[in-house]
XYZ file of C-alpha atoms in Angstrom:
307
model
C 0.197 0.005 0.208
C 1.480 2.991 -1.014
C 2.359 6.087 1.988
C -0.480 8.329 1.791
C 0.891 11.631 3.374
C -0.768 14.481 4.932
C 0.380 17.033 2.096
C -1.495 14.686 -0.063
C -4.440 14.849 1.429
C -4.356 18.210 1.477
C -3.365 18.407 -2.281
C -6.595 16.127 -3.514
C -8.248 18.115 -1.040
C -7.641 21.437 -2.535
C -8.474 19.940 -6.175
C -11.593 18.292 -4.954
C -13.136 20.114 -1.507
C -13.934 17.171 -0.525
C -13.513 15.822 2.990
C -10.387 15.117 4.864
C -11.229 11.555 5.389
C -12.811 11.228 2.542
C -9.349 12.483 0.730
C -7.666 9.924 2.697
C -9.905 6.810 1.492
C -9.418 7.634 -2.392
C -5.743 7.970 -2.311
C -6.333 4.719 -0.365
C -8.157 3.114 -2.774
C -6.275 3.867 -5.758
C -2.410 3.820 -4.290
C -1.551 7.351 -3.889
C -2.747 8.173 -7.661
C -4.033 11.546 -7.518
C -5.812 11.897 -10.488
C -7.165 8.465 -9.777
C -8.153 9.285 -6.333
C -10.167 12.339 -8.301
C -11.912 10.115 -10.273
C -12.908 7.555 -7.641
C -14.090 10.526 -5.361
C -16.272 11.913 -8.644
C -17.595 8.652 -8.864
C -18.852 8.598 -5.002
C -20.352 12.303 -6.133
C -17.690 13.860 -3.407
C -15.440 16.172 -5.777
C -18.650 18.142 -7.294
C -18.302 20.511 -4.074
C -15.437 21.703 -5.319
C -17.317 23.110 -8.858
C -19.219 25.622 -6.494
C -16.536 26.083 -4.005
C -15.622 29.365 -5.852
C -18.988 31.185 -5.463
C -20.012 33.765 -3.701
C -21.853 32.742 -0.049
C -23.348 35.516 1.276
C -26.556 34.295 2.212
C -27.543 31.658 5.099
C -28.751 32.364 8.392
C -27.637 33.403 11.872
C -27.938 30.777 14.490
C -27.936 32.002 18.402
C -28.210 29.699 21.141
C -28.297 30.940 25.145
C -28.724 27.985 28.226
C -28.458 30.936 31.129
C -25.640 31.862 31.787
C -23.867 31.319 28.360
C -24.795 31.998 24.703
C -23.271 31.376 21.316
C -23.448 32.790 17.789
C -22.521 31.237 14.820
C -22.653 32.329 10.856
C -23.144 29.918 8.027
C -23.265 31.281 4.740
C -24.769 29.936 1.284
C -25.421 31.315 -1.977
C -29.158 32.182 -1.770
C -31.769 32.842 0.438
C -33.751 30.197 -0.910
C -30.972 27.634 0.770
C -31.666 29.311 4.080
C -35.688 27.986 3.600
C -34.204 24.754 3.205
C -35.021 22.725 6.981
C -31.951 20.502 5.949
C -29.977 23.579 6.077
C -31.260 25.031 9.036
C -30.865 21.227 11.449
C -27.497 22.115 10.585
C -27.232 25.219 11.337
C -28.996 24.944 14.656
C -26.352 21.883 15.756
C -23.681 23.982 14.411
C -24.353 26.668 17.157
C -25.126 24.038 19.791
C -21.778 22.685 19.010
C -20.299 26.629 19.012
C -21.586 26.830 22.344
C -20.423 23.509 23.688
C -16.944 24.595 22.830
C -17.082 28.334 24.134
C -17.423 30.037 20.756
C -13.489 28.508 19.717
C -14.304 28.975 15.908
C -10.882 26.456 15.281
C -12.497 24.113 17.838
C -15.998 24.328 16.500
C -15.343 23.500 12.888
C -12.959 20.787 13.911
C -15.845 18.789 16.340
C -17.630 15.794 15.163
C -20.824 16.716 13.590
C -23.833 15.020 15.402
C -24.918 11.578 14.063
C -21.531 11.380 11.627
C -17.974 10.442 11.885
C -17.017 13.741 9.994
C -15.813 17.233 11.832
C -18.196 19.894 11.129
C -16.188 21.293 8.726
C -16.330 18.051 6.253
C -19.804 18.079 7.184
C -20.466 21.301 6.089
C -17.970 20.098 2.851
C -20.349 17.271 1.797
C -23.959 18.999 2.116
C -22.148 21.259 -0.401
C -22.316 19.082 -2.484
C -26.141 17.329 -1.329
C -27.442 20.758 -1.529
C -26.236 21.996 -4.427
C -24.640 25.472 -3.261
C -21.241 26.450 -1.778
C -21.612 27.011 2.274
C -19.226 27.705 4.560
C -19.090 28.543 8.847
C -17.890 32.054 8.952
C -17.578 32.902 12.295
C -18.593 32.368 15.860
C -19.530 34.417 18.923
C -19.781 33.642 22.584
C -20.645 35.436 26.139
C -20.699 34.134 29.138
C -21.643 35.971 32.800
C -20.782 34.039 36.108
C -24.330 35.577 38.184
C -27.271 36.074 35.542
C -28.108 35.789 32.536
C -26.734 35.892 28.790
C -30.081 36.946 26.758
C -30.705 36.216 22.820
C -32.192 38.099 20.243
C -33.399 37.352 16.344
C -34.244 39.742 13.820
C -36.134 38.457 10.870
C -36.527 34.803 12.715
C -37.128 32.166 9.928
C -37.315 29.624 13.143
C -36.421 29.974 16.565
C -32.973 30.760 16.830
C -32.403 31.138 13.556
C -32.388 34.561 11.067
C -30.724 37.056 9.467
C -29.514 39.468 12.200
C -28.318 37.498 15.636
C -27.398 39.468 19.634
C -26.426 38.043 22.792
C -26.153 40.334 25.577
C -24.479 38.922 29.103
C -25.695 41.132 32.572
C -23.907 40.397 35.967
C -26.691 40.267 38.096
C -27.582 38.876 41.462
C -31.269 39.652 40.755
C -34.467 38.141 39.711
C -33.197 36.297 36.545
C -37.248 36.341 34.976
C -36.801 40.141 34.952
C -33.031 40.178 34.138
C -33.352 38.398 31.300
C -36.634 40.509 30.161
C -33.820 43.289 30.188
C -31.716 41.940 28.439
C -34.011 40.593 25.798
C -34.979 44.358 25.138
C -31.527 45.726 25.340
C -30.690 42.646 22.337
C -33.584 44.429 20.778
C -31.450 47.879 21.027
C -28.272 46.238 20.156
C -29.570 44.711 16.924
C -30.942 47.814 15.833
C -28.401 50.751 16.442
C -25.454 48.187 15.942
C -23.262 49.861 18.806
C -19.017 49.387 18.046
C -18.514 48.850 22.314
C -20.085 48.079 25.693
C -18.411 51.209 26.758
C -16.284 54.212 25.711
C -12.896 52.675 27.459
C -13.282 49.632 25.182
C -13.559 51.328 21.713
C -11.295 50.691 19.068
C -8.890 53.628 19.981
C -7.710 53.213 15.878
C -11.452 54.102 15.146
C -11.504 56.696 17.715
C -8.740 58.073 16.423
C -9.781 58.092 12.391
C -12.786 59.984 13.859
C -11.167 62.762 15.492
C -8.603 63.274 12.552
C -11.588 63.523 10.186
C -13.665 65.899 12.297
C -10.272 68.080 13.073
C -9.489 68.394 9.198
C -13.351 69.813 8.732
C -13.254 71.995 11.630
C -10.338 73.530 10.571
C -11.960 74.162 7.031
C -14.303 76.843 9.096
C -10.569 78.909 9.597
C -11.052 79.252 13.292
C -8.692 79.359 16.051
C -7.137 76.319 16.826
C -8.319 76.475 20.760
C -12.047 76.832 19.483
C -11.524 73.847 17.099
C -10.023 71.647 19.851
C -13.420 72.365 21.588
C -15.058 71.296 18.373
C -13.768 68.618 18.374
C -14.592 66.895 21.467
C -17.850 68.305 21.661
C -18.224 66.290 18.668
C -15.903 62.917 19.949
C -18.830 63.167 22.792
C -21.483 62.953 20.289
C -19.914 59.994 18.409
C -19.880 58.087 21.580
C -23.375 58.670 22.122
C -23.760 57.238 18.586
C -21.544 54.301 18.713
C -21.056 53.317 22.481
C -24.044 50.902 24.064
C -24.361 52.457 27.294
C -23.914 56.099 26.156
C -26.528 55.260 23.328
C -30.626 56.916 23.961
C -32.601 53.437 24.490
C -34.793 52.469 21.823
C -37.498 51.273 24.549
C -37.402 54.839 26.511
C -35.696 57.455 24.284
C -35.344 59.664 26.900
C -33.029 57.422 28.906
C -29.431 56.270 28.081
C -29.213 52.398 28.038
C -26.897 53.310 31.339
C -29.838 54.847 33.033
C -31.914 51.982 31.564
C -30.043 50.009 33.255
C -30.010 51.650 36.871
C -33.769 52.579 36.812
C -34.568 48.904 36.231
C -32.321 47.785 39.191
C -34.827 48.400 42.037
C -36.818 45.873 40.421
C -34.300 43.467 39.897
C -33.243 43.924 43.278
C -29.641 43.584 42.676
C -26.999 46.098 40.993
C -26.543 45.100 36.998
C -23.420 45.379 35.148
C -24.114 44.905 30.754
C -20.714 42.708 30.294
C -20.711 42.804 26.615
C -22.470 41.714 23.663
C -22.211 39.968 20.583
C -24.407 40.900 17.200
C -23.956 39.398 14.110
C -25.461 40.286 10.940
C -25.501 38.284 7.953
C -23.040 38.836 4.837
C -22.067 42.086 6.876
C -18.591 42.823 5.293
C -18.946 40.066 2.382
C -18.398 41.802 -0.865
C -21.016 40.359 -2.910
C -21.049 39.838 -6.850
C -22.597 41.978 -9.256
C -23.937 40.237 -12.225
C -25.835 41.456 -14.975
C -28.913 39.037 -15.283
C -29.713 39.959 -18.795
C -26.114 39.243 -20.567
C -26.201 36.275 -18.863
C -29.425 35.027 -20.545
C -27.841 36.530 -23.707
C -24.744 34.524 -23.083
C -26.499 31.522 -22.547
C -28.480 31.874 -26.209
C -24.972 31.866 -27.704
């Protein structure tokens, strides 16, 4: 029997898009002959996924799961929204979210974990499903949040089925107070996050490069006024404070009660909850954000098809 190396398995996987174990089996069956291994995979229907792998997958579903003190969110992409309505795909995304929760949202552990009911990894199972469903699909990312005492609340916007939709949010609230009331406050905050898309929980946690970039833009704009530097400095500081109010969760006007910030609303809820409440953090995934979708000229495609 030929000595099948890891590099051979990787090369075959790169060429076919088939799972690692399937590639190893193909190479064993073909005595290490790469072309024969490709043909073996094709006869098994396992190589056709490679033809789909170059297509942009920007649709799909966000999967969210929370179990009280912890929660996970995943994004699994497909090429079309039609697949997102496929029950088989939906079940797969729900299972992947549960695996992410069990692995504390660690992406590498998630894709390497065994998919339920199979002997394959999550990554290999998704690759196999590409061939079954007929579209490019991939697990894009995973997020996780937990609290030592309190609740992690979840919200799914544009929900297709429970726990699956277009936007998924988790928010962690640390408190020893009433868990039911805490969970309701958490859900309201999660809905707020879905609507406003804050960049950080509190201003101290803001990415300094984002703040610096905003400050530089504001300085350049202010200098156009021709005012003295000391006046410009005050103008910029005032506008930076306004910037924080727009992008920092606790400083934003609460969508449920716009007269109060989120921070003030949390403080106002503490007497009813029965203990101090700390917003630990949040995770917000919106389907396809940051993916450059290919623009196609449908009329040109039809004309080309007609020859």
